[in-house]
Tab-separated table of C-alpha atoms in Angstrom:
chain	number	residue	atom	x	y	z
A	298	UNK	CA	108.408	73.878	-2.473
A	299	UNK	CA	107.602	72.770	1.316
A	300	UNK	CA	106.008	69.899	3.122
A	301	UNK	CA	102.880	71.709	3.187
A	302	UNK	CA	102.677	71.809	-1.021
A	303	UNK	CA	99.913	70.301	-2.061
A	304	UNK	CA	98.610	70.125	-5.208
A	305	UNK	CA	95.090	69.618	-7.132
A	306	UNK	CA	93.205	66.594	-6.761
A	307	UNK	CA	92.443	65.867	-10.150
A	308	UNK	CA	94.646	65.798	-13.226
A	309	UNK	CA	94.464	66.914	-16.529
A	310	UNK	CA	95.774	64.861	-19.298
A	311	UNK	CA	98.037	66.040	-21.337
A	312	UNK	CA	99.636	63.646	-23.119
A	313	UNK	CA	98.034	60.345	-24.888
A	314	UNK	CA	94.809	59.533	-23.152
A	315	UNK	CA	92.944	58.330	-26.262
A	316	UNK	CA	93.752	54.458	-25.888
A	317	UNK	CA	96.985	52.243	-26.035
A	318	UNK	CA	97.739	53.275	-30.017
A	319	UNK	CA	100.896	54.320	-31.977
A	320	UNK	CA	98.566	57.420	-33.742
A	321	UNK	CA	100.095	60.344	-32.552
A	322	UNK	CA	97.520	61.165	-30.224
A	323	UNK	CA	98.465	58.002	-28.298
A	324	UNK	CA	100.834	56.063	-26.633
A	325	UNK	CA	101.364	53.026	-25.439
A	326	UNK	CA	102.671	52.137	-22.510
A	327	UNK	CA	104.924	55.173	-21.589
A	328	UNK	CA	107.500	55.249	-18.496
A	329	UNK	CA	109.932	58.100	-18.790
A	330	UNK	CA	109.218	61.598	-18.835
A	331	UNK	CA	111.092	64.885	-19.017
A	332	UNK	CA	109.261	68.882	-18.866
A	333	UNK	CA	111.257	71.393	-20.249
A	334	UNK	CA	111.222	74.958	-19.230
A	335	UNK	CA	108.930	76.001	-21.814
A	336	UNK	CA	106.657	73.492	-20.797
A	337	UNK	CA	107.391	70.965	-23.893
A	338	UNK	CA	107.205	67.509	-22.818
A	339	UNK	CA	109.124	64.495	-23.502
A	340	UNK	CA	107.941	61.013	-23.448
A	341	UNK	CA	109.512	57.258	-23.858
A	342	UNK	CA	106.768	55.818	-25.335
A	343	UNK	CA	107.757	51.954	-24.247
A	344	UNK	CA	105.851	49.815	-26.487
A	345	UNK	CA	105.778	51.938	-29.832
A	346	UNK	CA	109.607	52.232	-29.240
A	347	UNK	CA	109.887	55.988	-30.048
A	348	UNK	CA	110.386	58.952	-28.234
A	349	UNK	CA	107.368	61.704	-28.312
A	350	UNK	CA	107.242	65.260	-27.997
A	351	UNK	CA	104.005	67.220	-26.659
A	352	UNK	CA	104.355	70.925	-26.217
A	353	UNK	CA	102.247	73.165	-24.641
A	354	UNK	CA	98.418	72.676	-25.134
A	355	UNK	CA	98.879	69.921	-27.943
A	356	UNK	CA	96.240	67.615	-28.959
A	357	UNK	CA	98.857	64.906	-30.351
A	358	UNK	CA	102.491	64.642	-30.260
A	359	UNK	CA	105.402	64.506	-32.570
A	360	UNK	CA	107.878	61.296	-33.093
A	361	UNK	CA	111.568	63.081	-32.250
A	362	UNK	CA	113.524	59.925	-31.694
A	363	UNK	CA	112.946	56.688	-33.239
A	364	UNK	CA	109.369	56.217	-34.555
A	365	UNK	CA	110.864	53.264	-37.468
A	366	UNK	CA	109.399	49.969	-35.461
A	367	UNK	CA	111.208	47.950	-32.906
A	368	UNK	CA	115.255	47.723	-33.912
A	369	UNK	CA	118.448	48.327	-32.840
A	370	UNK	CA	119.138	50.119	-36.460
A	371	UNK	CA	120.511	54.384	-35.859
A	372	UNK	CA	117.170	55.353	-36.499
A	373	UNK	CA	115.376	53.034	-34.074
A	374	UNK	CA	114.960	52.502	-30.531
A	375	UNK	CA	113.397	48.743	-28.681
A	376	UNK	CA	111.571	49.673	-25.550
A	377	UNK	CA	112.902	52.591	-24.495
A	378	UNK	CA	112.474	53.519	-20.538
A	379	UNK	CA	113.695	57.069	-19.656
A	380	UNK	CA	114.520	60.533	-21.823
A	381	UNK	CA	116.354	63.510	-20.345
A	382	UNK	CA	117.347	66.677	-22.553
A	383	UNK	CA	121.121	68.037	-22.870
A	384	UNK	CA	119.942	71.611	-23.125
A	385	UNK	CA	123.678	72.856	-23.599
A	386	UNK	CA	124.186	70.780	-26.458
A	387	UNK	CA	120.335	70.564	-27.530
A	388	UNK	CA	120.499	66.354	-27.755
A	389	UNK	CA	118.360	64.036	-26.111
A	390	UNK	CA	119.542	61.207	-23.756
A	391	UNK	CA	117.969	58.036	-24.243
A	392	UNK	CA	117.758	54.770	-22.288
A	393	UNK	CA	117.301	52.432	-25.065
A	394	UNK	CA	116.508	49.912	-22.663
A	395	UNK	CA	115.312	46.679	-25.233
A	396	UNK	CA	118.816	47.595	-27.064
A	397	UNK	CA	121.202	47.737	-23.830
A	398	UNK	CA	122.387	51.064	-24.767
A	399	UNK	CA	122.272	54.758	-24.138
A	400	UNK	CA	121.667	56.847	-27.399
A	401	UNK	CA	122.686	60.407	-27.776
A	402	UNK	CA	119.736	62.013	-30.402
A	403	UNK	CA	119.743	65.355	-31.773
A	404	UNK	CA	116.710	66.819	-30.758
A	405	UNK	CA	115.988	69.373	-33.911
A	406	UNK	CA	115.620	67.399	-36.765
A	407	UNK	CA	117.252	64.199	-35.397
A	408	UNK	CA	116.614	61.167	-37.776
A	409	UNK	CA	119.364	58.810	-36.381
A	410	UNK	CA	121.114	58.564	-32.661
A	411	UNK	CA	124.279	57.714	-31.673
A	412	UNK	CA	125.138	55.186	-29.479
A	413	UNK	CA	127.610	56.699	-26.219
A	414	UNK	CA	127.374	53.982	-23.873
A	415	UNK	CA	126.887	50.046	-24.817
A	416	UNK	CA	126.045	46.457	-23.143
A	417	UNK	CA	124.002	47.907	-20.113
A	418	UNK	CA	120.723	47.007	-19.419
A	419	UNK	CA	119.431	50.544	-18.735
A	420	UNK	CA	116.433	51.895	-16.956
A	421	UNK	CA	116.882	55.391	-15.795
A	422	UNK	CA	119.254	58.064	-15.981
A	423	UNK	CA	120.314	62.080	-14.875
A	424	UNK	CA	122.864	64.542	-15.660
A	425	UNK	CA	124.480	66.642	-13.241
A	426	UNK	CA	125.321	69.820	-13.182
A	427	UNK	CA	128.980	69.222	-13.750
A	428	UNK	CA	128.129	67.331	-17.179
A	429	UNK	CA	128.335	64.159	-16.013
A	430	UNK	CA	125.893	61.210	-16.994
A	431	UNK	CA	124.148	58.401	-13.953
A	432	UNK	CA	122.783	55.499	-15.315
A	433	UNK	CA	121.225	52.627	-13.716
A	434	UNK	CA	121.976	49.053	-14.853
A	435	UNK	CA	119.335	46.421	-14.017
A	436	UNK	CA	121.674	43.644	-14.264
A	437	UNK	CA	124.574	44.901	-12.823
A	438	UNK	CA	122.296	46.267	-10.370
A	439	UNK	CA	124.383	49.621	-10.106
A	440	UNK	CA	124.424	53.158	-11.135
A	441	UNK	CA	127.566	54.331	-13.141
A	442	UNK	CA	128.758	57.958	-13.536
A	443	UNK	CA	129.785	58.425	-17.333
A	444	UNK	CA	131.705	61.642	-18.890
A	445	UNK	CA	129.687	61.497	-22.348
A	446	UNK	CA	132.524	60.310	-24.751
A	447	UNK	CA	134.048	57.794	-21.308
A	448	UNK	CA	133.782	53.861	-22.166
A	449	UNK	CA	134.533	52.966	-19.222
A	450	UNK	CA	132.146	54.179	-16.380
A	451	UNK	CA	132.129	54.755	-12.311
A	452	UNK	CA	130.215	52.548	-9.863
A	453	UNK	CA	128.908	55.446	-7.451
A	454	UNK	CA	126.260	53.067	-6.078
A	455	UNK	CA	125.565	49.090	-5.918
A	456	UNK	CA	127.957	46.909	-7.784
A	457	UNK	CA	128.187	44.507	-5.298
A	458	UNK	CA	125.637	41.893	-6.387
A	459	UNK	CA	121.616	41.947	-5.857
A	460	UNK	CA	120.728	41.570	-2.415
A	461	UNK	CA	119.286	44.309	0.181
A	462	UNK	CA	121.912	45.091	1.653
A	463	UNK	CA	122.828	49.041	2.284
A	464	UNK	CA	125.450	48.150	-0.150
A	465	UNK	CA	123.672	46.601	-2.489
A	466	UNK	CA	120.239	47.474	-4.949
A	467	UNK	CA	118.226	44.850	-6.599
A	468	UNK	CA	117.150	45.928	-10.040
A	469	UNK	CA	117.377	49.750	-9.869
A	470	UNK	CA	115.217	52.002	-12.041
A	471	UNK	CA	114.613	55.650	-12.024
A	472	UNK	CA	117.259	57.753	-10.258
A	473	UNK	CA	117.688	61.558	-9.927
A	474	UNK	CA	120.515	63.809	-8.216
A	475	UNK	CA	120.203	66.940	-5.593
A	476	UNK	CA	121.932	70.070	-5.507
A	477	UNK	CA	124.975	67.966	-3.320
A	478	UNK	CA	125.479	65.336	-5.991
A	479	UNK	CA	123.618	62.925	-3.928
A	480	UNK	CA	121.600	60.043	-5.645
A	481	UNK	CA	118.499	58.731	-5.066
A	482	UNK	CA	117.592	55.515	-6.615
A	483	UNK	CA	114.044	53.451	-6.560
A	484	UNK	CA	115.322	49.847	-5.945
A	485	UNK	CA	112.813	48.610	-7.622
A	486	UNK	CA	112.689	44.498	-6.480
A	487	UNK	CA	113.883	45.689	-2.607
A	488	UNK	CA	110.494	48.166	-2.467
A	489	UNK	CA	112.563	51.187	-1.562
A	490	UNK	CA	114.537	54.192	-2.356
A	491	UNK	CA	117.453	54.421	-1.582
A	492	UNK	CA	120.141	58.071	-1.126
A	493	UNK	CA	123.780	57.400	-1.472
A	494	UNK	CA	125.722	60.352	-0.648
A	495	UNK	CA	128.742	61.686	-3.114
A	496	UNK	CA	131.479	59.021	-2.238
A	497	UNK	CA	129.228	57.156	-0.047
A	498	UNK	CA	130.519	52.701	-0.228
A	499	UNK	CA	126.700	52.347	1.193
A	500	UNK	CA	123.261	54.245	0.788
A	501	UNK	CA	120.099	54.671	3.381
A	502	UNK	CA	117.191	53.665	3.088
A	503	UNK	CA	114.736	56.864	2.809
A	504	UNK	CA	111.571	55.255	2.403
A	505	UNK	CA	109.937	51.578	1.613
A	506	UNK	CA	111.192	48.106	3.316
A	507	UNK	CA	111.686	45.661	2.242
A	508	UNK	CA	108.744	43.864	2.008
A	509	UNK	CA	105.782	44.875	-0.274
A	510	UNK	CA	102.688	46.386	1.234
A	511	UNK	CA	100.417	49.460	1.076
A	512	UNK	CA	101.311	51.196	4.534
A	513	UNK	CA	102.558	54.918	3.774
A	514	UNK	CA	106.396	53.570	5.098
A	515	UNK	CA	106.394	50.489	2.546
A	516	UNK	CA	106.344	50.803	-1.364
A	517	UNK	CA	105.479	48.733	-4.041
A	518	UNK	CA	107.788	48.604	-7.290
A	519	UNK	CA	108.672	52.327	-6.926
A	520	UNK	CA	109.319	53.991	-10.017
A	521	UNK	CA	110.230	57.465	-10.544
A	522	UNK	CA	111.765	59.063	-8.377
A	523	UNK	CA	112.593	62.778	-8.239
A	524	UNK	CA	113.931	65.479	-5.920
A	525	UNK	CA	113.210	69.236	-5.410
A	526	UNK	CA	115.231	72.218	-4.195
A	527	UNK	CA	114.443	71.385	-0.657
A	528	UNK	CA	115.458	67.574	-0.432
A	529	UNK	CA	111.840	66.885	-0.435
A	530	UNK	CA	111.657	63.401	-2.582
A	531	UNK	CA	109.222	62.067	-4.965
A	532	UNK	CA	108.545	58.499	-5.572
A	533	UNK	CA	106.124	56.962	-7.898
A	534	UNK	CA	104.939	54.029	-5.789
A	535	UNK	CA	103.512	52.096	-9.100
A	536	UNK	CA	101.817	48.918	-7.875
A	537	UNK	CA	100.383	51.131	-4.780
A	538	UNK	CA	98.874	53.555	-7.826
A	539	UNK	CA	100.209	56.846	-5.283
A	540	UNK	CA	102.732	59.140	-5.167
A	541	UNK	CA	104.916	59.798	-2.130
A	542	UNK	CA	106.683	62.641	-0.527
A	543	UNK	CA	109.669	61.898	1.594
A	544	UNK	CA	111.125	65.115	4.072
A	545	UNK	CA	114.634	64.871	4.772
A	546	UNK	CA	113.868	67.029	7.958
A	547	UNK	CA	111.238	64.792	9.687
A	548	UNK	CA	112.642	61.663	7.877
A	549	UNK	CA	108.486	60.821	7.312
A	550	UNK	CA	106.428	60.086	3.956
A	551	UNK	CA	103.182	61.313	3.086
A	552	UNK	CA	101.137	60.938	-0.083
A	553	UNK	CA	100.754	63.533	-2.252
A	554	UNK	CA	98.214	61.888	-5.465
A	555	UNK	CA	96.826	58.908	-4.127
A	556	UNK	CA	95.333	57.009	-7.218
A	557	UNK	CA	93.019	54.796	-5.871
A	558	UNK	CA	90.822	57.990	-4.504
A	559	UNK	CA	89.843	57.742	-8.151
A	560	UNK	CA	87.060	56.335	-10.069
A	561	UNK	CA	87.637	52.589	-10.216
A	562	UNK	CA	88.038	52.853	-14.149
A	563	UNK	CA	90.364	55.224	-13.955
A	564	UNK	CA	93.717	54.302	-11.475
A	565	UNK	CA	96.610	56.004	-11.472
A	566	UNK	CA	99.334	53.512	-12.078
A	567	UNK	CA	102.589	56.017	-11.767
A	568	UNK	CA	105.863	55.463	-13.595
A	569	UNK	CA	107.437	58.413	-14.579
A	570	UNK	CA	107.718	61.596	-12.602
A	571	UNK	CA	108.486	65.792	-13.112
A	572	UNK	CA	108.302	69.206	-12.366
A	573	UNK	CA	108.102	72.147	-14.307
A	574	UNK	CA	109.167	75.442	-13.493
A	575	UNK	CA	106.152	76.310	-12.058
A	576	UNK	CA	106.143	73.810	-9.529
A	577	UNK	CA	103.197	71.489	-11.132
A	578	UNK	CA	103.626	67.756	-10.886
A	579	UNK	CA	103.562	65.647	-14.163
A	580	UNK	CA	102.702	61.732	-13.872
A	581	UNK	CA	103.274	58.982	-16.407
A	582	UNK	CA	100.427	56.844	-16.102
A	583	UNK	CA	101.612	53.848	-17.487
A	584	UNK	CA	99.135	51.373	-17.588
A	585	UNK	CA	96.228	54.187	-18.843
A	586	UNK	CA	99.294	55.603	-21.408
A	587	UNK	CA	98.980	59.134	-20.858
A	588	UNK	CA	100.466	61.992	-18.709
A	589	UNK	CA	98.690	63.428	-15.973
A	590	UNK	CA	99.176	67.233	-14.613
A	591	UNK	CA	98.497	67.770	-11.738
A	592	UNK	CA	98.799	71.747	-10.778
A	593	UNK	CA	100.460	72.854	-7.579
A	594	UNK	CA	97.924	74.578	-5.537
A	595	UNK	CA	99.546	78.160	-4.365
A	596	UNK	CA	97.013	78.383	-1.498
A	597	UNK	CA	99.021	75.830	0.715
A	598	UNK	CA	101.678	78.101	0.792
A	599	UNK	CA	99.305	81.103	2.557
């Protein structure tokens, strides 16, 4: 991918879209997402308190984790806020946000999770490609690296109280991780996103300030927030219903889906964020509870 991708301006849904519900058809209230290379989504459905799997072309999803109503019970979740699969050990990764816990689920056939990390109020989360787990704690207002089986974790970011300074984040959400083991972490109640380099005591500020606002250099309760091969950064700028771009090389944002281009009835309020291998762009609209594609348009790259 470049600063030139673009991609279409209309998206298809592909997940929920039929009304807030708990059918499987529907969901309610989603946030996290995660594409896997065959295309299969993965969905926290917030409000029904269950993870939900869509593959490829699917008119309604299937419950993989949770599903049993709102508990903290191994075979329920309470509000959960992020997914990510463990393909080497086939498990999914949940923040189980409403329980202040991270659940371990197997994803074939799973009926109960396992609880791997406890008492952290959890939003988002990534693995690296060393194994490791990053999760960010809204009330610690940090992001720990974990070892899966660790009960103790690392502060690699934060941990020094809420406040805006570069040492500091104020209710962090969604994070994700480049090819250098950098972070970058949507700091959700300072409007920006924030990249703290591997050992790095502060971060930068990449994009948003720290006052709300609908300018392309401010953000508004950024969301998702994810990262491609280039450094280029994504960031779900939820209350400004866009998505951003951020290029390391000119240090400038532009917007990539800009939701209020829509049809009134119909804004694009983004939470979650992905890729799949392809290169399109999947959005959690959150408010609407559905996914939107959006496919990557191969012409921009002529």
């Amino acid at each position: 991918m470049n600063v030139n991708e673009r991609w279409s301006d209309n998206g298809i849904t592909i997940a929920g879209g039929n009304g807030r519900g708990n059918r499987l058809n529907q969901l309610c209230s989603p946030y996290g997402i995660y594409v896997d290379d065959d295309y299969t989504v993965y969905v926290a459905d917030y409000r029904n308190h269950r993870i939900v799997e869509w593959k490829h072309g699917a008119r309604s999803g299937k419950v993989v984790a949770g599903g049993n109503g709102e508990g903290n019970n191994a075979n329920q979740l309470n509000s959960p806020t992020d997914v990510i699969l463990d393909k080497e050990r086939s498990n999914l990764i949940i923040c189980d946000h409403g329980n202040r816990r991270v659940v371990l689920w197997p994803r074939e056939n799973g009926t109960r999770g396992r609880t791997i990390i406890s008492d952290v109020n959890c939003w988002g989360l990534v693995m690296d490609s060393d194994g490791y787990l990053y999760v960010s704690d809204q009330t610690k207002h940090d992001v720990k690296r974990w070892r899966i089986g660790d009960t103790v974790g690392t502060v690699v970011a934060g941990g020094n109280g809420p406040g805006n300074r570069l040492s500091q984040l104020h209710t962090p959400r969604n994070i994700c991780i480049d090819q250098d083991h950098s972070l970058y972490i949507s700091d959700n109640d300072n409007n920006r996103v924030m990249k703290w380099t591997q050992g790095a005591k502060q971060g930068i500020v990449i994009a948003g300030e720290q006052d709300q606002g609908n300018h392309r250099a401010r953000l508004s309760s950024p969301n998702g927030v994810i990262v491609d091969h280039l450094g280029n950064v994504y960031i779900a700028d939820f209350n400004n219903h866009r998505v951003i771009r951020w290029c390391p090389t000119t240090s400038q944002s532009s917007i990539v889906i800009d939701g209020k281009n829509k049809q009134p009835t119909e804004p694009v309020d983004p939470a979650g964020l992905s890729f799949d291998r392809q290169g399109n762009l999947y959005v959690v609209d959150h408010v609407n509870s559905r996914v939107r594609k959006f496919n990557i348009d191969f012409s921009s790259n002529a």
